[in-house]
Short mmCIF file of C-alpha atoms and ligand atoms in Angstrom, two decimals:
data_model
loop_
_atom_site.label_atom_id
_atom_site.label_comp_id
_atom_site.label_asym_id
_atom_site.label_seq_id
_atom_site.Cartn_x
_atom_site.Cartn_y
_atom_site.Cartn_z
CA MET A 945 1.14 25.95 -6.30
CA PRO A 946 4.62 25.46 -7.79
CA SER A 947 4.55 24.65 -11.55
CA ASP A 948 5.67 21.29 -12.63
CA GLN A 949 9.52 20.86 -13.16
CA THR A 950 8.78 19.50 -16.69
CA SER A 951 5.42 20.84 -17.38
CA ARG A 952 4.72 20.97 -21.13
CA ALA A 953 2.49 22.95 -23.15
CA THR A 954 -0.89 21.62 -22.68
CA THR A 955 -3.23 20.93 -25.71
CA ASN A 956 -6.87 21.46 -26.07
CA ASN A 957 -7.50 17.83 -26.48
CA ARG A 958 -5.86 16.99 -23.07
CA LEU A 959 -7.28 17.14 -19.61
CA SER A 960 -5.60 20.37 -18.10
CA GLY A 961 -6.25 23.48 -15.93
CA LYS A 962 -7.75 25.00 -19.19
CA THR A 963 -10.03 22.00 -20.39
CA VAL A 964 -11.20 21.22 -16.96
CA GLN A 965 -13.52 24.20 -17.27
CA ALA A 966 -15.65 22.84 -20.10
CA LEU A 967 -15.98 19.23 -19.06
CA PRO A 968 -19.41 17.74 -19.14
CA THR A 969 -21.54 18.72 -16.04
CA ALA A 970 -21.83 15.21 -14.69
CA VAL A 971 -18.22 15.29 -14.09
CA ALA A 972 -17.19 16.83 -10.63
CA THR A 973 -14.20 19.40 -10.93
CA PRO A 974 -12.22 21.24 -8.48
CA SER A 975 -14.52 24.16 -7.11
CA TYR A 976 -11.48 26.09 -5.53
CA ASP A 977 -8.80 28.35 -7.10
CA ARG A 978 -5.89 26.02 -7.61
CA ALA A 979 -3.61 29.04 -8.04
CA ARG A 980 -4.02 30.02 -4.40
CA VAL A 981 -3.35 26.63 -3.03
CA VAL A 982 0.04 26.43 -0.99
CA THR A 983 1.94 22.96 -0.61
CA GLY A 984 1.46 21.85 3.01
CA ILE A 985 1.95 18.13 2.22
CA VAL A 986 4.78 16.33 0.37
CA HIS A 987 3.84 12.82 -0.67
CA LEU A 988 6.19 10.06 -1.41
CA GLY A 989 4.97 7.49 -3.81
CA VAL A 990 2.42 9.22 -6.00
CA GLY A 991 0.72 6.00 -7.43
CA ALA A 992 -2.79 5.23 -7.98
CA PHE A 993 -3.63 4.38 -4.46
CA HIS A 994 -2.50 7.83 -3.19
CA ARG A 995 -4.41 9.52 -5.95
CA ALA A 996 -7.66 7.57 -4.96
CA HIS A 997 -7.38 8.05 -1.21
CA GLN A 998 -5.21 10.70 0.50
CA ALA A 999 -5.38 13.03 -2.45
CA ALA A 1000 -9.16 12.86 -2.56
CA TYR A 1001 -9.53 13.59 1.01
CA VAL A 1002 -7.23 16.59 0.71
CA ASP A 1003 -9.20 17.63 -2.33
CA ASP A 1004 -12.28 17.88 -0.05
CA CYS A 1005 -10.32 20.13 2.43
CA LEU A 1006 -9.19 22.40 -0.32
CA ALA A 1007 -12.67 22.67 -1.58
CA ALA A 1008 -13.72 23.68 2.03
CA GLY A 1009 -11.18 26.59 1.92
CA GLU A 1010 -8.23 25.07 3.69
CA THR A 1011 -5.86 26.15 1.10
CA ASP A 1012 -2.64 25.59 2.98
CA TRP A 1013 -2.59 21.80 2.30
CA GLY A 1014 -1.95 21.31 -1.42
CA ILE A 1015 0.13 18.23 -2.23
CA THR A 1016 3.39 17.93 -3.99
CA GLY A 1017 3.90 14.53 -5.16
CA VAL A 1018 7.09 12.58 -5.45
CA SER A 1019 7.93 9.39 -7.47
CA LEU A 1020 10.91 7.74 -5.95
CA ARG A 1021 11.56 5.65 -8.93
CA SER A 1022 9.79 5.87 -12.18
CA SER A 1023 8.72 8.95 -14.19
CA ASP A 1024 5.37 7.48 -15.48
CA THR A 1025 3.07 9.54 -13.31
CA ARG A 1026 4.83 12.87 -13.82
CA ASP A 1027 4.88 12.11 -17.57
CA ALA A 1028 1.21 11.49 -17.60
CA LEU A 1029 0.03 14.29 -15.10
CA GLY A 1030 2.55 17.01 -15.89
CA PRO A 1031 0.88 18.02 -19.22
CA GLN A 1032 -2.47 17.88 -17.33
CA ASP A 1033 -1.34 20.52 -14.66
CA GLY A 1034 -1.69 17.62 -12.10
CA LEU A 1035 -5.23 16.82 -12.76
CA TYR A 1036 -6.69 13.41 -13.20
CA THR A 1037 -9.90 11.78 -13.07
CA LEU A 1038 -11.04 9.44 -10.21
CA ALA A 1039 -13.69 7.00 -11.48
CA ILE A 1040 -15.66 5.68 -8.61
CA ARG A 1041 -17.24 2.45 -9.69
CA GLY A 1042 -19.91 0.62 -7.82
CA SER A 1043 -21.50 -2.41 -9.42
CA GLY A 1044 -23.61 -0.88 -12.26
CA GLU A 1045 -22.78 2.89 -11.75
CA GLU A 1046 -19.79 5.13 -12.29
CA GLN A 1047 -19.00 8.71 -10.93
CA LEU A 1048 -16.26 10.85 -12.28
CA ARG A 1049 -14.47 13.28 -10.30
CA VAL A 1050 -11.40 15.30 -11.30
CA ILE A 1051 -8.89 15.83 -8.35
CA GLY A 1052 -6.90 19.02 -8.10
CA SER A 1053 -5.10 18.58 -4.92
CA ILE A 1054 -1.63 17.49 -6.48
CA GLY A 1055 -0.04 20.70 -7.64
CA SER A 1056 3.19 19.38 -8.97
CA ILE A 1057 5.10 15.95 -9.28
CA LEU A 1058 8.82 15.44 -8.94
CA VAL A 1059 10.76 12.53 -9.92
CA ALA A 1060 13.30 11.91 -7.45
CA PRO A 1061 16.16 10.22 -9.42
CA GLU A 1062 16.01 13.23 -11.95
CA TYR A 1063 15.79 16.09 -9.31
CA PRO A 1064 16.73 14.78 -5.93
CA ASP A 1065 17.61 18.46 -5.00
CA ALA A 1066 14.02 19.70 -5.75
CA VAL A 1067 12.62 16.78 -3.64
CA LEU A 1068 14.89 17.95 -0.73
CA ALA A 1069 13.99 21.47 -1.16
CA ALA A 1070 10.21 20.59 -1.08
CA LEU A 1071 10.79 18.56 2.09
CA ALA A 1072 12.81 21.22 3.80
CA ASP A 1073 10.32 24.10 2.73
CA PRO A 1074 8.85 25.47 6.01
CA HIS A 1075 5.39 25.35 4.45
CA THR A 1076 5.59 21.65 4.29
CA ARG A 1077 4.24 20.37 7.53
CA ILE A 1078 3.28 16.66 6.86
CA VAL A 1079 5.00 14.21 4.80
CA THR A 1080 2.70 11.21 3.74
CA LEU A 1081 4.11 7.93 2.25
CA THR A 1082 2.49 5.11 0.05
CA ILE A 1083 5.82 3.58 -1.21
CA THR A 1084 4.50 -0.10 -0.85
CA GLU A 1085 5.70 -2.61 1.81
CA LYS A 1086 8.92 -3.51 0.00
CA ALA A 1087 10.20 0.04 -0.09
CA TYR A 1088 10.67 0.17 3.72
CA LEU A 1089 13.60 -2.21 3.09
CA ARG A 1090 13.25 -4.38 6.12
CA ALA A 1091 15.47 -7.34 6.68
CA ALA A 1092 13.92 -10.81 7.27
CA GLY A 1093 12.79 -10.28 10.78
CA GLY A 1094 11.93 -6.73 10.65
CA GLY A 1095 14.92 -4.40 11.25
CA LEU A 1096 16.42 -2.11 8.58
CA ASP A 1097 18.17 -4.01 5.75
CA THR A 1098 21.53 -2.46 6.31
CA THR A 1099 22.97 -4.62 3.37
CA HIS A 1100 20.50 -3.23 0.69
CA PRO A 1101 22.49 -1.41 -2.08
CA ASP A 1102 20.26 1.80 -1.63
CA ILE A 1103 20.64 1.89 2.13
CA VAL A 1104 24.41 1.41 1.54
CA HIS A 1105 24.36 4.18 -1.12
CA ASP A 1106 22.39 6.55 1.06
CA LEU A 1107 24.61 6.16 4.13
CA ALA A 1108 27.61 6.80 1.94
CA ASN A 1109 26.18 9.78 0.17
CA PRO A 1110 23.51 11.38 2.63
CA ARG A 1111 23.15 14.44 0.42
CA GLU A 1112 22.24 12.61 -2.60
CA PRO A 1113 19.52 10.15 -1.28
CA ARG A 1114 17.61 7.37 -3.31
CA THR A 1115 15.51 5.70 -0.51
CA ALA A 1116 12.52 7.31 1.46
CA HIS A 1117 14.74 6.89 4.57
CA GLY A 1118 17.59 8.88 2.97
CA PHE A 1119 15.34 11.59 1.89
CA LEU A 1120 13.50 12.09 5.18
CA SER A 1121 16.67 11.98 7.11
CA GLU A 1122 18.48 14.60 4.86
CA ALA A 1123 15.33 16.87 4.88
CA LEU A 1124 14.86 16.61 8.81
CA ALA A 1125 18.66 17.37 9.18
CA CYS A 1126 18.40 20.47 6.96
CA ARG A 1127 15.26 21.58 8.90
CA LEU A 1128 16.96 21.09 12.14
CA ALA A 1129 20.27 23.01 10.84
CA ALA A 1130 17.96 25.93 9.71
CA GLY A 1131 15.78 26.07 12.84
CA ILE A 1132 12.68 24.98 10.99
CA PRO A 1133 10.46 22.71 13.11
CA PRO A 1134 10.11 19.02 11.89
CA PHE A 1135 7.24 17.89 9.52
CA THR A 1136 4.99 15.18 10.89
CA VAL A 1137 5.61 11.93 9.07
CA LEU A 1138 2.35 10.10 8.22
CA CYS A 1139 2.87 6.53 6.91
CA CYS A 1140 -0.10 5.22 4.75
CA ASP A 1141 1.15 1.85 3.74
CA ASN A 1142 -0.32 -1.49 4.87
CA LEU A 1143 2.12 -2.36 7.58
CA PRO A 1144 1.41 -3.12 11.13
CA ALA A 1145 1.79 -0.01 13.39
CA ASN A 1146 3.10 1.62 10.39
CA GLY A 1147 3.99 4.94 12.02
CA ALA A 1148 5.89 3.29 14.72
CA THR A 1149 7.54 0.77 12.25
CA LEU A 1150 8.72 3.73 10.01
CA HIS A 1151 9.95 5.52 13.08
CA ARG A 1152 12.08 2.67 14.21
CA LEU A 1153 13.45 1.95 10.65
CA LEU A 1154 14.40 5.84 10.44
CA THR A 1155 16.09 5.92 13.78
CA GLU A 1156 18.02 2.85 12.95
CA PHE A 1157 18.97 4.60 9.63
CA ALA A 1158 19.71 7.91 11.41
CA THR A 1159 22.09 6.14 14.01
CA LEU A 1160 24.11 4.62 10.97
CA ARG A 1161 24.05 8.02 9.30
CA ASP A 1162 25.24 10.01 12.46
CA ALA A 1163 28.08 7.31 12.68
CA ALA A 1164 29.10 7.65 9.16
CA LEU A 1165 29.26 11.39 9.29
CA GLY A 1166 30.86 11.58 12.71
CA SER A 1167 31.94 15.03 13.80
CA THR A 1168 31.92 16.42 10.26
CA GLY A 1169 28.21 16.57 9.75
CA ASP A 1170 25.00 16.96 11.47
CA ALA A 1171 25.37 13.98 13.76
CA GLY A 1172 22.65 14.02 16.57
CA LEU A 1173 20.05 13.45 13.98
CA PHE A 1174 19.21 10.22 15.74
CA SER A 1175 17.99 11.92 18.93
CA HIS A 1176 16.11 14.51 17.00
CA ILE A 1177 14.22 11.73 15.03
CA ALA A 1178 13.84 9.68 18.11
CA ASP A 1179 12.49 12.43 20.35
CA GLU A 1180 11.06 15.31 18.26
CA VAL A 1181 9.38 13.89 15.05
CA ALA A 1182 5.83 12.59 15.25
CA PHE A 1183 5.10 9.49 13.44
CA PRO A 1184 1.31 8.81 13.87
CA SER A 1185 0.18 5.54 12.49
CA SER A 1186 -2.88 5.33 10.11
CA MET A 1187 -4.99 2.77 8.51
CA VAL A 1188 -5.95 3.51 4.95
CA ASP A 1189 -8.48 1.51 2.91
CA ARG A 1190 -9.74 1.88 -0.60
CA ILE A 1191 -9.60 -0.70 -3.38
CA VAL A 1192 -7.67 0.56 -6.40
CA PRO A 1193 -7.32 -1.77 -9.48
CA ALA A 1194 -4.61 -0.93 -11.89
CA THR A 1195 -5.77 1.44 -14.69
CA THR A 1196 -6.07 -0.51 -18.19
CA ASP A 1197 -5.92 1.12 -21.57
CA ALA A 1198 -9.63 0.37 -21.96
CA ASP A 1199 -10.18 2.51 -18.83
CA ARG A 1200 -8.14 5.34 -20.29
CA ALA A 1201 -10.09 5.19 -23.52
CA ARG A 1202 -13.45 5.02 -21.79
CA ILE A 1203 -12.84 7.97 -19.38
CA SER A 1204 -11.27 10.15 -22.04
CA GLY A 1205 -14.46 9.21 -24.15
CA GLU A 1206 -16.59 10.47 -21.18
CA LEU A 1207 -14.54 13.70 -20.56
CA GLY A 1208 -14.33 14.67 -24.17
CA VAL A 1209 -10.62 15.28 -23.59
CA GLU A 1210 -7.75 12.84 -22.95
CA ASP A 1211 -6.81 11.91 -19.52
CA ALA A 1212 -3.60 9.82 -19.78
CA TRP A 1213 -4.00 8.38 -16.27
CA PRO A 1214 -7.45 8.20 -14.73
CA VAL A 1215 -7.47 6.26 -11.45
CA MET A 1216 -10.11 3.39 -10.87
CA THR A 1217 -11.68 2.85 -7.51
CA GLU A 1218 -14.63 1.73 -5.38
CA PRO A 1219 -17.31 3.92 -3.55
CA PHE A 1220 -16.04 2.85 -0.11
CA ARG A 1221 -13.04 4.71 1.46
CA GLN A 1222 -11.79 4.67 4.98
CA TRP A 1223 -9.02 6.47 6.84
CA VAL A 1224 -8.10 6.03 10.57
CA VAL A 1225 -5.21 8.36 11.74
CA GLU A 1226 -3.68 8.81 15.10
CA ASP A 1227 -4.05 12.40 16.13
CA ARG A 1228 -0.49 13.53 16.72
CA PHE A 1229 0.32 16.49 14.31
CA PRO A 1230 2.50 18.93 16.21
CA ALA A 1231 2.95 21.00 13.15
CA GLY A 1232 -0.82 21.09 12.38
CA ARG A 1233 -2.89 19.32 9.78
CA PRO A 1234 -6.10 19.59 7.72
CA ALA A 1235 -9.47 19.29 9.37
CA TRP A 1236 -9.74 15.74 8.04
CA GLU A 1237 -12.39 14.72 10.41
CA LYS A 1238 -14.86 17.09 8.70
CA PHE A 1239 -14.52 14.73 5.66
CA GLY A 1240 -14.91 11.37 7.09
CA VAL A 1241 -11.42 10.77 8.47
CA THR A 1242 -11.63 9.14 11.98
CA MET A 1243 -9.09 10.68 14.13
CA VAL A 1244 -8.14 8.33 17.12
CA ASP A 1245 -5.47 7.91 19.79
CA ASP A 1246 -4.43 4.35 18.96
CA VAL A 1247 -4.99 3.01 15.35
CA ARG A 1248 -3.72 -0.53 16.08
CA PRO A 1249 -7.05 -2.50 16.43
CA PHE A 1250 -8.42 -0.77 13.26
CA GLU A 1251 -5.11 -1.61 11.51
CA ASP A 1252 -5.10 -5.20 12.55
CA MET A 1253 -8.67 -5.91 11.59
CA LYS A 1254 -7.81 -4.21 8.11
CA LEU A 1255 -4.64 -6.17 7.54
CA ARG A 1256 -5.86 -9.46 8.79
CA LEU A 1257 -9.44 -9.45 7.54
CA LEU A 1258 -9.37 -7.47 4.36
CA ASN A 1259 -5.71 -7.87 3.24
CA GLY A 1260 -5.40 -11.52 4.50
CA ALA A 1261 -8.55 -12.50 2.57
CA HIS A 1262 -7.28 -10.52 -0.50
CA SER A 1263 -4.10 -12.64 -0.61
CA ALA A 1264 -6.11 -15.73 -0.01
CA ILE A 1265 -8.47 -14.84 -2.96
CA ALA A 1266 -5.36 -13.85 -5.08
CA TYR A 1267 -3.51 -17.09 -4.69
CA LEU A 1268 -6.26 -19.66 -4.42
CA GLY A 1269 -7.99 -17.72 -7.43
CA LEU A 1270 -4.94 -17.80 -9.55
CA LEU A 1271 -4.42 -21.48 -8.95
CA SER A 1272 -8.07 -21.98 -9.83
CA GLY A 1273 -8.11 -20.02 -13.01
CA HIS A 1274 -9.70 -16.78 -11.70
CA ALA A 1275 -8.32 -13.58 -13.05
CA THR A 1276 -10.25 -11.11 -10.89
CA VAL A 1277 -11.30 -10.97 -7.23
CA ASP A 1278 -15.09 -10.94 -7.99
CA ARG A 1279 -14.82 -14.09 -10.09
CA ALA A 1280 -12.89 -15.88 -7.57
CA PHE A 1281 -15.10 -14.70 -4.70
CA ALA A 1282 -18.06 -15.96 -6.63
CA ASP A 1283 -16.55 -19.46 -6.58
CA PRO A 1284 -18.40 -21.16 -3.84
CA ALA A 1285 -15.34 -23.11 -2.52
CA ILE A 1286 -13.27 -19.96 -2.37
CA ARG A 1287 -16.09 -18.16 -0.78
CA SER A 1288 -16.51 -20.81 2.01
CA PHE A 1289 -12.68 -20.83 2.51
CA VAL A 1290 -12.62 -17.05 3.04
CA ASP A 1291 -15.44 -17.32 5.57
CA ALA A 1292 -13.54 -20.01 7.48
CA LEU A 1293 -10.34 -17.86 7.22
CA TRP A 1294 -12.12 -14.97 8.93
CA ALA A 1295 -13.47 -17.12 11.64
CA GLU A 1296 -9.87 -18.09 12.37
CA ALA A 1297 -8.42 -14.70 12.07
CA ILE A 1298 -11.17 -12.83 14.21
CA PRO A 1299 -10.20 -14.39 17.60
CA THR A 1300 -6.72 -12.75 17.16
CA LEU A 1301 -8.41 -9.25 17.21
CA PRO A 1302 -8.84 -7.16 20.45
CA THR A 1303 -12.27 -7.68 21.97
CA ASP A 1304 -12.14 -4.31 23.91
CA ALA A 1305 -11.82 -1.89 21.02
CA GLY A 1306 -15.48 -1.86 19.84
CA LEU A 1307 -14.74 -3.79 16.47
CA ASP A 1308 -17.76 -4.89 14.87
CA THR A 1309 -16.11 -7.78 12.94
CA SER A 1310 -19.55 -9.18 11.47
CA ALA A 1311 -20.58 -5.93 9.96
CA TYR A 1312 -16.98 -5.48 8.82
CA THR A 1313 -16.77 -9.00 7.09
CA ALA A 1314 -20.28 -8.39 5.56
CA GLU A 1315 -19.18 -5.21 3.91
CA LEU A 1316 -15.96 -6.76 2.70
CA ALA A 1317 -18.04 -9.59 1.04
CA GLU A 1318 -19.86 -6.84 -0.73
CA ARG A 1319 -16.78 -5.08 -1.81
CA PHE A 1320 -15.22 -8.15 -3.03
CA SER A 1321 -18.16 -8.94 -5.21
CA ASN A 1322 -18.02 -5.52 -6.89
CA THR A 1323 -18.06 -6.71 -10.65
CA ALA A 1324 -17.23 -3.23 -12.03
CA LEU A 1325 -13.73 -3.06 -10.46
CA ALA A 1326 -12.21 -6.06 -12.32
CA HIS A 1327 -9.50 -6.22 -9.56
CA ARG A 1328 -6.91 -8.51 -10.90
CA THR A 1329 -5.70 -11.47 -8.67
CA ALA A 1330 -2.31 -11.11 -10.14
CA GLN A 1331 -2.19 -7.54 -8.80
CA ILE A 1332 -2.68 -8.61 -5.20
CA ALA A 1333 -0.47 -11.49 -5.53
CA ASN A 1334 2.64 -9.29 -6.12
CA ASP A 1335 5.11 -9.18 -3.24
CA GLY A 1336 3.85 -12.03 -0.99
CA THR A 1337 7.15 -12.10 0.97
CA GLN A 1338 6.48 -8.47 2.08
CA LYS A 1339 2.60 -8.82 2.61
CA LEU A 1340 2.10 -12.23 4.18
CA PRO A 1341 3.93 -11.42 7.49
CA GLN A 1342 1.23 -8.86 8.70
CA ARG A 1343 -1.64 -10.38 6.82
CA ILE A 1344 -1.43 -14.14 7.67
CA VAL A 1345 1.66 -15.37 9.46
CA ALA A 1346 1.08 -12.96 12.61
CA SER A 1347 -2.44 -14.39 13.03
CA ALA A 1348 -1.35 -18.10 12.37
CA ILE A 1349 1.36 -17.62 15.10
CA GLU A 1350 -1.04 -16.16 17.59
CA ARG A 1351 -3.61 -19.05 16.89
CA LEU A 1352 -1.01 -21.47 17.63
CA GLN A 1353 0.12 -19.75 20.74
CA ALA A 1354 -3.58 -20.01 21.93
CA GLY A 1355 -3.45 -23.75 21.18
CA ALA A 1356 -5.57 -23.60 18.04
CA ALA A 1357 -4.67 -24.89 14.48
CA PRO A 1358 -4.49 -22.15 12.02
CA ASP A 1359 -5.32 -24.62 9.07
CA HIS A 1360 -6.92 -22.03 6.74
CA LEU A 1361 -4.23 -19.47 7.53
CA ALA A 1362 -1.55 -22.14 6.73
CA LEU A 1363 -3.27 -22.88 3.41
CA VAL A 1364 -2.93 -19.23 2.34
CA ILE A 1365 0.85 -19.51 2.72
CA ALA A 1366 1.01 -22.98 0.73
CA ALA A 1367 -0.98 -21.62 -2.00
CA TRP A 1368 1.33 -18.62 -2.34
CA ILE A 1369 4.27 -21.06 -2.58
CA ALA A 1370 2.36 -22.98 -5.13
CA ALA A 1371 1.39 -19.88 -7.06
CA CYS A 1372 4.98 -18.70 -7.18
CA GLU A 1373 6.11 -22.18 -8.30
CA ALA A 1374 3.40 -22.18 -11.08
CA ARG A 1375 4.81 -19.16 -12.75
CA GLY A 1376 6.29 -20.33 -16.12
CA LYS A 1377 4.22 -23.43 -15.93
CA THR A 1378 0.49 -23.10 -15.54
CA LEU A 1379 0.72 -19.42 -15.06
CA PRO A 1380 2.60 -17.04 -17.20
CA ASP A 1381 6.13 -16.09 -16.36
CA ASN A 1382 6.33 -12.94 -14.26
CA HIS A 1383 2.51 -13.16 -13.92
CA PHE A 1384 3.28 -11.39 -10.64
CA THR A 1385 6.67 -10.50 -9.02
CA ASP A 1386 8.32 -10.43 -5.61
CA PRO A 1387 11.55 -8.73 -4.54
CA LEU A 1388 12.90 -12.16 -3.41
CA ASP A 1389 12.17 -13.90 -6.71
CA ALA A 1390 15.70 -14.55 -7.51
CA ALA A 1391 16.50 -15.85 -4.06
CA LEU A 1392 13.43 -18.08 -4.10
CA ALA A 1393 14.27 -19.42 -7.58
CA ALA A 1394 17.74 -20.20 -6.28
CA LEU A 1395 16.29 -22.75 -3.53
CA GLY A 1396 16.16 -25.14 -6.15
CA GLU A 1397 14.58 -28.78 -5.72
CA ARG A 1398 14.08 -30.01 -2.21
CA ARG A 1399 11.64 -32.18 -0.18
CA THR A 1400 8.41 -30.26 0.49
CA LEU A 1401 9.02 -29.76 4.32
CA GLU A 1402 12.62 -28.47 3.78
CA ARG A 1403 11.47 -26.22 0.93
CA VAL A 1404 8.86 -24.60 3.09
CA ALA A 1405 11.33 -24.23 5.92
CA ALA A 1406 13.79 -22.67 3.48
CA VAL A 1407 10.98 -20.23 2.14
CA PHE A 1408 10.18 -19.21 5.69
CA ASP A 1409 13.85 -18.48 6.47
CA LEU A 1410 14.21 -16.39 3.18
CA ALA A 1411 11.18 -14.18 3.97
CA GLY A 1412 11.70 -14.20 7.74
CA PHE A 1413 8.38 -15.55 8.48
CA ALA A 1414 7.77 -16.27 12.11
CA LYS A 1415 11.36 -15.63 12.73
CA GLY A 1416 12.39 -16.58 16.18
CA SER A 1417 9.05 -17.92 17.08
CA PRO A 1418 8.76 -21.29 18.98
CA GLU A 1419 5.59 -22.12 16.85
CA ARG A 1420 7.40 -21.66 13.54
CA HIS A 1421 8.08 -25.18 13.08
CA THR A 1422 4.48 -26.15 13.69
CA LEU A 1423 3.39 -23.71 11.18
CA ILE A 1424 5.82 -25.06 8.65
CA GLU A 1425 4.42 -28.60 9.05
CA LEU A 1426 0.92 -27.29 8.51
CA VAL A 1427 1.93 -25.33 5.42
CA ALA A 1428 3.92 -28.18 4.01
CA ALA A 1429 0.97 -30.71 4.45
CA HIS A 1430 -1.17 -28.40 2.41
CA ARG A 1431 1.62 -27.96 -0.21
CA VAL A 1432 1.60 -31.67 -0.73
CA HIS A 1433 -2.31 -31.69 -1.15
CA ILE A 1434 -2.07 -28.85 -3.80
CA ARG A 1435 0.63 -30.76 -5.64
CA GLN A 1436 -1.39 -33.98 -5.70
CA GLY A 1437 -4.93 -32.68 -6.31
CA GLY A 1438 -4.87 -28.95 -6.77
CA VAL A 1439 -6.79 -26.53 -4.73
CA THR A 1440 -9.73 -28.86 -4.78
CA LEU A 1441 -8.10 -31.39 -2.90
CA ALA A 1442 -6.50 -28.98 -0.50
CA LEU A 1443 -9.87 -27.49 0.23
CA SER A 1444 -11.78 -30.70 0.55
CA ALA A 1445 -9.28 -31.79 3.15
CA LEU A 1446 -10.58 -28.90 5.06
CA GLY A 1447 -14.19 -30.07 4.44
CA ILE A 1448 -14.81 -27.57 1.66
CA PRO A 1449 -16.48 -29.29 -1.32
CA PRO A 1450 -15.35 -28.25 -4.77
CA ALA A 1451 -17.53 -25.84 -7.06
CA ILE A 1452 -19.81 -27.42 -9.35
CA PRO A 1453 -18.37 -27.12 -12.75
CA GLY A 1454 -20.27 -24.66 -14.78
CA LYS A 1455 -21.80 -22.91 -11.78
CA VAL A 1456 -18.81 -20.37 -11.21
C1 LIG B 1185 -4.37 -5.38 -1.84
C2 LIG B 1185 -4.47 -3.84 -1.34
O1 LIG B 1185 -2.85 -5.30 -3.63
C3 LIG B 1185 -3.05 -5.75 -2.40
O2 LIG B 1185 -2.23 -6.39 -1.77
O3 LIG B 1185 -4.77 -6.31 -0.85
O4 LIG B 1185 -3.93 -3.02 -2.15
C4 LIG B 1185 -6.00 -3.49 -1.00
O5 LIG B 1185 -6.63 -3.38 -2.22
C5 LIG B 1185 -5.83 -2.21 -0.29
O6 LIG B 1185 -5.25 -2.35 0.94
C6 LIG B 1185 -7.44 -1.86 0.19
O7 LIG B 1185 -7.32 -0.90 0.94
#
């Protein structure tokens, strides 16, 4: 595998290719020769989620002898992951934590990490390399730079920059476009783009954004450049959708110290996760793919039903637990979910969202929600409510707003879904008051703060406009009214009053 661009001398007290040989036997380590692995996948957004999920599946493939599919990780912004993993030869520990047990596994599938702002040319070279046949992404919802309503945010400064400087990109859109243009010019077949973020129809969504970007890029380049990228991306590049699932709480200093103690050498950035993992992928890989199906990945024709079930039931409930939990003083998901009032609310939320899912796709929603309840109760994870609360404007449309609108269209009142939106607004407004400043953040924080004092209904409507919630939908105003009514209850009597208005009694003090 290629060596890290800033790889430093490793020391004997740091996890590395050398010290991994001598770890305690209880720690699983790569059983394959990492030196023989070739990069076949470039991953954009090499954060903790990728390292707990796709990188672990790929590690299984490498161990089974599929040596063409090593990963080059790319950080689009910060150098933190490269700084931690560079001296470790890309190795890190995955700590798989069930309630009461922990398994440690060192993952070897990431051969090198590139920091895009430092070495954009190296990133473009990795993407344009003929051995690279798949580009995966976990860049988080906000990095898709969608305008309120869903299209590309053509006013975003990074998009403006990348259209003006196509050879020196900053965004995922810019890097993918430039790399695909280079491959096209050199006669190298395109890579397959596999989006792994929590967006609805994530492959199709990225495809649409990228064709929009390429149209503008073609126009900006005119006859001087590789105009024609639009039709290449529109017609010849595959963008299968995928549903990814594994809960990955942020690593704490205590986790670092505990894992390093277990290993006997320092791991600067181990990743915490749960035993459960799931990956459902549309099987459209013209340039080939690892035999993921041998390692528990479900390959399908259409991922949409699985994706909607996950976004609306898992992520929707997660956001509900996060905002109601924060307003009720619960710092972690398991503590919030153990609060009987929040638990009853989540059950009712699921009952409200389930009718929006397709009935002919073989989904077993009862088994799914029963398993979610177990996962949310995992006390070993300490998954912070503030972590999930981040980026509500980017997450709520696919988790909550879409189901609420569909329920209204079906003539039902989405009272519980609407309360999640009201709790989000209340939690945002509680920052700097009952919650610490910047306890969680959102890319639209400045614009939200600028809305100033208004009557509740007007304020909720303004928040909807800003975030693009239910844009263009005839049901938008009804949903705003439902949200505003909950917002008034929360202001008057906290979450307790809002829940009791839905028939959910408060938790008995001291019982949570
Ligand atoms: C969470 C997700 O932070 C969040 O918004 O809802 O990261 C969630 O843990 C994953 O999607 C689980 O697969």
